[in-house]
């Protein structure tokens, strides 16, 4: 793809206009979910779908830092808020497909599993299974978000006006 | 004369062994797990992450455990660990407007889009010790699950955007296009310091120090006349660009607290009357710190608004050079380490000065004696 398309909450990724963009959007969606998934789920998926896969490490897995930025006033100039740990891995499958995995925290094994599944998602013979996994993870994340939103909504203040005596 | 000596290895080893013993505490009680610390002492873990300037709840819980609950020691441990890791990426700026909200309150508007969401707050509790929590055993079953209520789905609008709509508040704070955000982990502090770099210092500054400075501004040492426009706590996504792929991906989410303080400003010849702002952004759930940070941020902008710099909270060099508790504890606590040579040198000097002083006094006394005896004769 030609230009990066950073996603923000109010500007969802624009409609893909080429097959390549659609592929990139699908891959990003998968990577986002794999980063937030429970690691056990990724282990179970690989054990079930691709038990004897040949995987070569290209980079990592390694743990390092990501400098997290904020914006002055919430929407102004960027500033460096502080760092967070992150782990990442890049792997190559026997057929040459490259996969990347990255997430917050120190779980290098998780990063490697995510990289393997990212690579599988690019292969026609695994794309459907990976899509199903991603959809299942997304459903769980959405349910967790809804739960959080509803628990928070229960603490919303309902103001009411007292009836004044003279009225 | 001072003779160099060695020693203390055995004492140090035994002290560390004793520390490990005391840290473990009574053996008939189970050892704390990191999951228990991160899950049940979450705000302690949040504070350690914020002031260590490293977000990692598991490692912060380990630091709290290792430090026996000494927060500054835990912050020191996590800060030191941070220096062992390479920096792999710089994130895109967090979109706090897109936060998955856990708490959001405004003291300036009663009815605002998204509403007042109290979340898990200590506010409105009676601050009475709760004996129920003192009971041993598994009380999990006794604590009711949180209530759920359908969410309105309404967008939780930023209060600064509401005020901005009327043009009565200054903007978010911008620099010229060529400005590069400063980074105090790479460059030493220099004064005067631009606001972006100041915010980095404040974000990892000691909560107690910032709280006291903020309090001082309320008591009149640099009056800023503040209102809490908004406090929001929740989860935000951390995205990084993957240059090899040409798009940004999410690394997951972290919890932050943001405070928008709205402050009065009369206006000047150049600027129409409008509210000014102070900003606070802190890792974890840390409302007190975010509020203090936003007050101090505003006080430090005195020069920008042509205000007289008369109070400690307005003095950049004073505030920013002393906000870091790892630096502060290092310099204060180093005093307990052996200073035998320095002290012996000073002791020797004072002894000589004392001897001179005594000799001079003795001379004066004998002179006086001589005068007195002369007078008597």
XYZ file of C-alpha atoms in Angstrom:
544
model
C 0.000 0.000 0.000
C 1.157 3.506 -0.734
C 0.494 5.562 2.348
C 0.012 4.682 5.989
C -3.496 5.129 7.268
C -3.372 5.654 11.003
C -6.757 4.866 12.462
C -8.401 7.161 14.946
C -11.662 6.672 16.713
C -13.496 9.300 14.726
C -11.926 8.498 11.388
C -12.354 4.789 10.878
C -10.145 3.313 8.188
C -11.555 4.579 4.919
C -13.193 2.181 2.553
C -10.481 0.067 0.953
C -10.237 0.915 -2.711
C -7.876 -1.833 -3.786
C -7.470 -5.495 -2.979
C -4.148 -4.639 -1.367
C -5.783 -2.118 0.967
C -8.416 -4.673 1.905
C -5.661 -7.152 2.692
C -3.848 -4.560 4.817
C -7.043 -3.648 6.676
C -7.763 -7.334 7.380
C -4.234 -7.870 8.579
C -4.323 -4.851 10.886
C -7.618 -5.998 12.349
C -6.118 -9.430 13.031
C -2.959 -7.991 14.592
C -4.968 -5.682 16.866
C -7.010 -8.629 18.135
C -4.077 -11.012 18.509
C -2.289 -8.428 20.695
C -5.221 -8.272 23.109
C -6.164 -11.938 23.086
C -5.554 -14.325 25.910
C -2.306 -16.182 25.120
C -3.806 -19.588 25.853
C -6.296 -19.085 23.078
C -3.529 -18.552 20.524
C -1.686 -21.642 21.805
C -4.858 -23.732 21.505
C -5.513 -22.415 17.994
C -2.051 -23.353 16.757
C -2.136 -26.755 18.449
C -5.449 -27.437 16.739
C -4.920 -25.927 13.298
C -1.201 -26.014 12.598
C 0.492 -28.386 15.012
C 3.503 -29.325 12.879
C 4.256 -25.921 11.424
C 7.865 -25.110 10.577
C 8.693 -21.675 11.973
C 11.959 -19.756 11.678
C 12.721 -16.786 13.898
C 13.602 -13.662 11.915
C 13.673 -11.141 14.758
C 13.190 -11.718 18.464
C 11.052 -12.533 20.263
C 12.287 -9.593 22.285
C 11.057 -7.227 24.974
C 11.766 -3.526 24.933
C 10.069 -0.189 25.423
C 7.570 1.881 23.564
C 7.524 5.576 24.379
C 3.862 6.405 24.849
C 2.857 9.865 23.719
C -0.005 12.041 24.791
C -1.203 15.371 23.454
C -1.132 18.674 25.324
C -4.690 19.453 26.368
C -5.809 16.111 24.905
C -5.635 17.228 21.281
C -2.633 19.530 20.965
C 1.065 18.997 20.352
C 2.446 15.551 21.211
C 4.497 15.059 24.360
C 6.244 12.034 25.822
C 4.070 10.691 28.629
C 6.197 7.719 29.669
C 7.233 4.314 28.471
C 5.544 0.923 28.475
C 7.047 -2.496 28.033
C 6.326 -4.144 24.694
C 7.300 -7.439 23.132
C 7.609 -8.252 19.476
C 8.585 -11.085 17.190
C 8.995 -11.602 13.471
C 8.930 -15.123 12.052
C 9.118 -16.801 8.663
C 7.162 -19.875 7.656
C 8.730 -22.597 5.502
C 7.058 -21.117 2.396
C 8.654 -17.728 3.086
C 5.603 -15.941 4.516
C 6.661 -13.344 7.092
C 4.594 -12.676 10.178
C 4.840 -9.936 12.821
C 3.536 -10.004 16.366
C 3.662 -7.167 18.901
C 1.915 -6.305 22.129
C 2.234 -4.403 25.400
C 3.966 -6.239 28.235
C 6.782 -8.712 28.584
C 5.155 -11.830 27.169
C 7.553 -12.783 24.364
C 5.879 -16.139 23.807
C 2.628 -14.308 23.088
C 4.384 -12.061 20.548
C 5.771 -15.116 18.764
C 2.392 -16.849 18.637
C 0.788 -13.686 17.276
C 3.504 -13.481 14.585
C 2.858 -17.074 13.513
C -0.879 -16.476 13.261
C -0.273 -13.214 11.383
C 1.746 -15.199 8.840
C -0.908 -17.897 8.581
C -3.568 -15.255 7.993
C -1.786 -14.269 4.768
C -1.940 -17.822 3.402
C -4.984 -18.919 1.455
C -5.057 -22.309 3.189
C -5.306 -20.771 6.676
C -7.034 -17.415 6.067
C -10.514 -18.712 6.903
C -9.437 -20.297 10.188
C -7.513 -17.166 11.203
C -10.494 -14.977 10.312
C -12.702 -17.145 12.491
C -10.236 -16.862 15.368
C -10.054 -13.084 14.976
C -13.831 -12.785 14.931
C -14.092 -14.894 18.082
C -11.478 -12.772 19.873
C -13.217 -9.584 18.756
C -16.537 -10.852 20.032
C -15.020 -11.474 23.466
C -13.302 -8.084 23.537
C -16.517 -6.353 22.529
C -18.431 -8.220 25.222
C -15.838 -7.170 27.810
C -16.096 -3.551 26.639
C -19.883 -3.684 26.835
C -19.694 -5.075 30.330
C -17.342 -2.277 31.368
C -19.544 0.348 29.710
C -22.651 -1.032 31.450
C -20.969 -1.221 34.845
C -19.864 2.375 34.365
C -23.327 3.407 33.151
C -24.784 2.058 36.415
C -22.798 4.800 38.208
C -24.196 7.580 36.010
C -25.789 10.391 37.977
C -29.451 11.013 37.230
C -30.130 14.559 38.302
C -33.618 15.547 39.325
C -34.919 18.941 40.321
C -36.436 19.400 43.764
C -39.947 20.890 43.738
C -39.700 24.308 45.320
C -42.223 25.258 48.000
C -43.357 28.569 46.514
C -44.160 27.158 43.060
C 45.903 10.050 58.982
C 43.291 7.949 57.209
C 44.024 4.329 56.361
C 41.866 2.730 53.650
C 39.910 -0.191 55.004
C 37.706 -2.871 53.566
C 34.961 -4.724 55.280
C 31.285 -5.289 55.675
C 30.761 -7.991 53.042
C 29.470 -10.454 55.599
C 27.373 -7.841 57.346
C 25.841 -6.774 54.016
C 25.075 -10.353 53.017
C 23.443 -10.998 56.380
C 21.482 -7.737 56.178
C 20.071 -8.795 52.805
C 19.218 -12.196 54.222
C 17.440 -10.529 57.121
C 15.621 -8.237 54.673
C 14.391 -11.283 52.742
C 13.187 -12.819 55.991
C 11.329 -9.703 57.120
C 9.873 -9.211 53.653
C 8.457 -12.722 53.762
C 6.937 -12.054 57.192
C 5.307 -14.754 59.342
C 5.705 -18.109 57.603
C 2.295 -19.332 58.715
C 0.743 -16.772 56.352
C 0.678 -17.327 52.590
C 3.074 -15.295 50.453
C 1.439 -12.556 48.357
C 1.158 -13.317 44.665
C 1.775 -10.653 42.030
C -1.748 -11.221 40.756
C -3.088 -10.409 44.248
C -1.034 -7.220 44.410
C -1.979 -6.125 40.896
C -5.623 -7.073 41.468
C -6.211 -5.842 45.016
C -3.627 -3.115 45.529
C -4.153 -1.806 42.021
C -3.777 1.868 42.869
C -0.411 1.261 44.531
C 0.670 -0.525 41.366
C -0.644 2.385 39.282
C 1.351 4.894 41.295
C 4.529 2.883 40.888
C 4.012 2.725 37.108
C 3.276 6.455 36.848
C 6.285 7.634 38.823
C 8.657 5.000 37.447
C 7.454 6.190 34.032
C 7.070 2.572 32.926
C 3.705 0.949 32.312
C 3.767 -2.750 33.193
C 1.381 -3.869 35.965
C 3.078 -7.228 36.547
C 6.541 -5.749 36.974
C 5.155 -2.928 39.106
C 3.465 -5.507 41.366
C 6.792 -7.313 41.649
C 8.461 -4.041 42.581
C 5.849 -3.374 45.295
C 6.386 -6.857 46.714
C 10.168 -6.641 46.578
C 10.108 -3.196 48.208
C 7.873 -4.415 51.054
C 5.334 -1.795 50.052
C 7.819 1.101 50.135
C 6.495 3.056 47.172
C 9.564 5.111 46.363
C 11.778 2.020 46.611
C 9.386 0.224 44.246
C 9.435 3.185 41.849
C 13.249 3.136 41.997
C 13.323 -0.598 41.177
C 11.031 -0.221 38.178
C 12.840 2.889 36.933
C 16.136 1.019 37.146
C 14.688 -1.940 35.244
C 13.538 0.450 32.532
C 17.137 1.398 31.787
C 17.965 -2.207 30.842
C 15.530 -2.267 27.918
C 16.023 -0.914 24.408
C 13.409 1.436 22.987
C 11.662 -0.297 20.116
C 9.050 2.252 19.138
C 7.377 5.579 19.777
C 3.605 5.432 19.893
C 1.154 7.614 18.079
C -0.334 10.138 20.498
C -3.039 8.570 22.664
C -6.590 9.447 21.645
C -8.066 10.271 25.025
C -11.283 11.372 23.350
C -11.765 7.754 22.228
C -11.209 6.322 25.703
C -13.174 3.337 26.970
C -14.503 5.301 29.932
C -14.439 3.955 33.488
C -15.064 7.284 35.182
C -15.838 10.735 33.933
C -16.909 13.711 35.972
C -17.140 17.415 35.310
C -17.420 20.132 37.943
C -18.306 22.778 35.366
C -21.336 21.270 33.627
C -24.068 19.284 35.304
C -25.646 17.939 32.154
C -23.181 17.169 29.442
C -23.006 14.615 26.644
C -22.087 11.248 28.128
C -23.171 12.310 31.625
C -21.472 12.237 34.980
C -20.083 8.713 35.367
C -18.799 8.192 38.896
C -17.054 4.862 38.318
C -15.150 3.109 41.116
C -14.530 6.188 43.269
C -13.738 6.815 46.937
C -15.716 10.067 46.675
C -18.896 10.111 48.794
C -17.649 7.238 50.982
C -17.722 8.108 54.681
C -14.086 7.278 55.295
C -15.057 4.932 58.104
C -12.945 1.805 58.481
C -14.884 -1.204 57.308
C -14.606 -4.162 59.711
C -16.028 -6.477 57.033
C -12.782 -6.139 55.082
C -10.783 -7.124 58.175
C -12.349 -10.547 58.297
C -10.063 -13.317 57.187
C -10.958 -15.906 54.646
C -12.467 -15.929 51.233
C -14.992 -13.126 51.166
C -15.266 -13.128 47.367
C -18.728 -14.564 47.579
C -19.822 -11.751 49.892
C -18.925 -8.924 47.536
C -21.750 -8.360 45.124
C -20.897 -8.144 41.445
C -21.162 -4.688 39.902
C -24.583 -3.659 38.661
C -25.012 -3.320 34.907
C -27.205 -0.787 33.218
C -27.567 -0.360 29.487
C -25.151 2.264 28.304
C -26.623 5.266 26.467
C -24.016 4.836 23.749
C -23.793 8.622 23.721
C -20.375 9.961 22.816
C -18.579 11.125 25.947
C -17.598 14.523 24.658
C -14.534 16.297 25.970
C -15.482 19.313 28.060
C -12.743 21.353 26.404
C -14.497 20.756 23.072
C -17.789 21.997 24.531
C -16.156 25.202 25.775
C -14.207 25.499 22.551
C -17.480 25.601 20.643
C -18.196 28.979 22.238
C -14.660 30.222 21.685
C -14.363 31.012 25.389
C -11.432 28.767 26.140
C -7.944 28.638 24.766
C -6.953 25.786 22.431
C -5.242 22.547 23.353
C -1.690 23.876 23.078
C 0.327 23.725 19.881
C 3.870 24.342 18.788
C 5.234 25.269 15.395
C 5.397 22.551 12.748
C 9.144 22.055 13.224
C 8.916 21.519 16.999
C 10.157 18.125 18.158
C 8.762 16.842 21.453
C 11.495 16.933 24.093
C 12.453 13.745 25.900
C 14.007 13.929 29.369
C 15.104 10.304 29.151
C 17.503 11.335 26.369
C 18.454 14.938 27.094
C 19.264 16.679 30.378
C 16.780 19.198 31.762
C 17.284 22.686 30.346
C 15.558 25.888 31.360
C 13.379 27.512 30.281
C 11.700 24.228 29.375
C 8.926 24.041 26.770
C 5.509 22.868 27.922
C 5.650 19.429 26.267
C 8.826 18.553 28.143
C 7.457 20.000 31.373
C 4.456 17.706 31.079
C 6.773 14.691 30.760
C 8.543 15.740 33.963
C 5.247 16.314 35.780
C 3.737 13.018 34.566
C 6.440 11.107 36.394
C 6.837 13.575 39.248
C 6.224 12.630 42.855
C 2.530 12.711 43.716
C 3.116 14.185 47.172
C 5.353 16.952 45.855
C 2.926 17.932 43.090
C -0.031 17.697 45.459
C 1.594 20.116 47.911
C 2.541 22.548 45.160
C -0.980 22.384 43.751
C -2.344 23.027 47.237
C -0.033 26.012 47.612
C -1.553 27.586 44.483
C -5.025 27.186 45.970
C -3.915 28.841 49.188
C -2.733 31.902 47.328
C 0.844 31.205 46.269
C 0.111 31.756 42.552
C -3.614 31.926 42.320
C -4.993 30.077 39.297
C -8.727 30.058 40.112
C -9.322 26.512 38.892
C -12.388 24.494 37.957
C -12.263 20.822 37.085
C -13.528 20.924 33.534
C -13.263 17.192 33.354
C -11.576 14.155 34.818
C -11.701 10.953 32.846
C -10.240 7.554 33.661
C -10.281 4.626 31.295
C -8.563 2.513 28.715
C -6.875 3.869 25.610
C -5.232 2.075 22.729
C -1.517 2.346 22.126
C -0.768 2.326 18.418
C 2.586 2.208 16.680
C 3.484 2.493 13.026
C 4.929 -0.627 11.473
C 7.175 0.836 8.781
C 7.679 -2.574 7.187
C 3.949 -2.850 6.571
C 2.977 0.783 6.059
C 0.169 0.912 8.608
C -0.326 1.380 12.345
C -1.250 -1.469 14.669
C -2.521 -1.536 18.228
C -0.299 -2.980 20.943
C -3.224 -3.218 23.314
C -4.655 -0.809 25.844
C -3.503 0.889 28.965
C -5.323 2.716 31.721
C -4.797 6.447 32.118
C -6.262 9.386 33.999
C -6.730 12.731 32.319
C -7.613 16.035 33.976
C -8.666 19.181 32.136
C -8.448 22.107 34.518
C -10.155 25.308 33.419
C -8.676 28.512 34.792
C -9.661 32.123 34.679
C -7.856 34.659 32.577
C -8.804 38.288 32.131
C -7.461 38.740 28.643
C -4.913 41.203 27.378
C -4.404 43.678 24.562
C -3.671 40.740 22.242
C -5.995 38.050 23.596
C -9.758 38.360 24.156
C -11.006 37.337 27.609
C -11.101 33.586 27.727
C -10.491 30.692 30.074
C -6.997 29.255 30.211
C -6.226 25.625 30.905
C -3.958 23.267 32.779
C -3.503 19.675 31.687
C -2.809 16.471 33.578
C -2.240 13.008 32.130
C -1.022 10.109 34.254
C -0.588 6.357 33.860
C -3.153 4.298 35.759
C -6.055 5.410 37.913
C -4.567 8.405 39.642
C -6.974 11.265 39.899
C -5.239 13.181 42.692
C -2.001 13.193 40.734
C -3.678 14.205 37.459
C -5.452 17.087 39.203
C -2.278 18.252 40.936
C -0.398 17.989 37.657
C -2.914 20.148 35.823
C -2.770 22.841 38.529
C 1.012 22.886 38.471
C 1.026 22.873 34.649
C -1.130 25.998 34.717
C 0.980 27.687 37.398
C 4.124 27.027 35.346
C 2.584 28.863 32.390
C 2.766 32.160 34.303
C 5.371 33.587 31.959
C 3.251 32.803 28.925
C 0.385 34.905 30.328
C 2.577 37.688 31.646
C 1.761 36.855 35.249
C 4.191 37.849 37.998
C 6.355 34.941 39.074
C 6.117 35.204 42.831
C 5.435 31.679 44.109
C 7.328 28.365 44.186
C 4.760 26.596 41.966
C 5.469 29.115 39.162
C 9.225 28.620 39.273
C 10.126 26.133 36.528
C 13.562 25.381 37.769
C 12.429 24.842 41.345
C 9.456 22.644 40.445
C 10.945 20.596 37.649
C 14.337 20.000 39.246
C 12.767 18.610 42.418
C 9.741 16.672 41.189
C 11.505 13.369 40.589
C 11.427 11.254 43.725
C 14.060 8.784 42.484
C 16.553 11.620 42.097
C 15.444 13.187 45.361
C 15.718 10.006 47.379
C 19.085 9.234 45.843
C 20.566 12.505 46.950
C 18.932 12.633 50.363
C 19.577 8.984 51.188
C 23.182 8.954 50.052
C 23.967 10.924 53.195
C 23.732 7.733 55.273
C 26.520 6.040 53.329
C 30.062 6.173 54.729
C 31.439 9.710 54.659
C 34.300 8.785 56.981
C 37.022 10.598 55.032
C 35.010 13.777 54.423
C 33.951 13.898 58.009
C 37.440 13.193 59.344
C 38.803 16.020 57.236
C 36.185 18.391 58.624
C 36.702 17.098 62.136
C 40.385 17.834 61.843
C 39.656 21.316 60.551
C 37.206 22.070 63.340
C 39.707 20.756 65.927
C 42.379 23.108 64.602
C 39.976 26.045 64.488
C 38.910 25.231 68.018
C 42.533 25.053 69.184
C 43.238 28.462 67.576
C 40.111 29.888 69.167
C 41.027 28.550 72.612
C 44.600 29.829 72.256
C 43.337 33.272 71.230
C 40.948 33.373 74.161
C 43.711 32.322 76.547
C 45.922 35.121 75.170
C 43.151 37.681 75.555
C 42.460 36.450 79.086
C 46.098 36.758 80.094
C 46.227 40.245 78.515
C 43.161 41.226 80.505
C 44.700 39.729 83.649
C 47.776 41.793 83.020
C 45.684 44.969 82.564
C 43.630 44.213 85.685
C 46.686 43.589 87.785
C 48.293 46.728 86.413
C 45.199 48.718 87.325
C 45.143 47.226 90.803
C 48.714 48.269 91.328
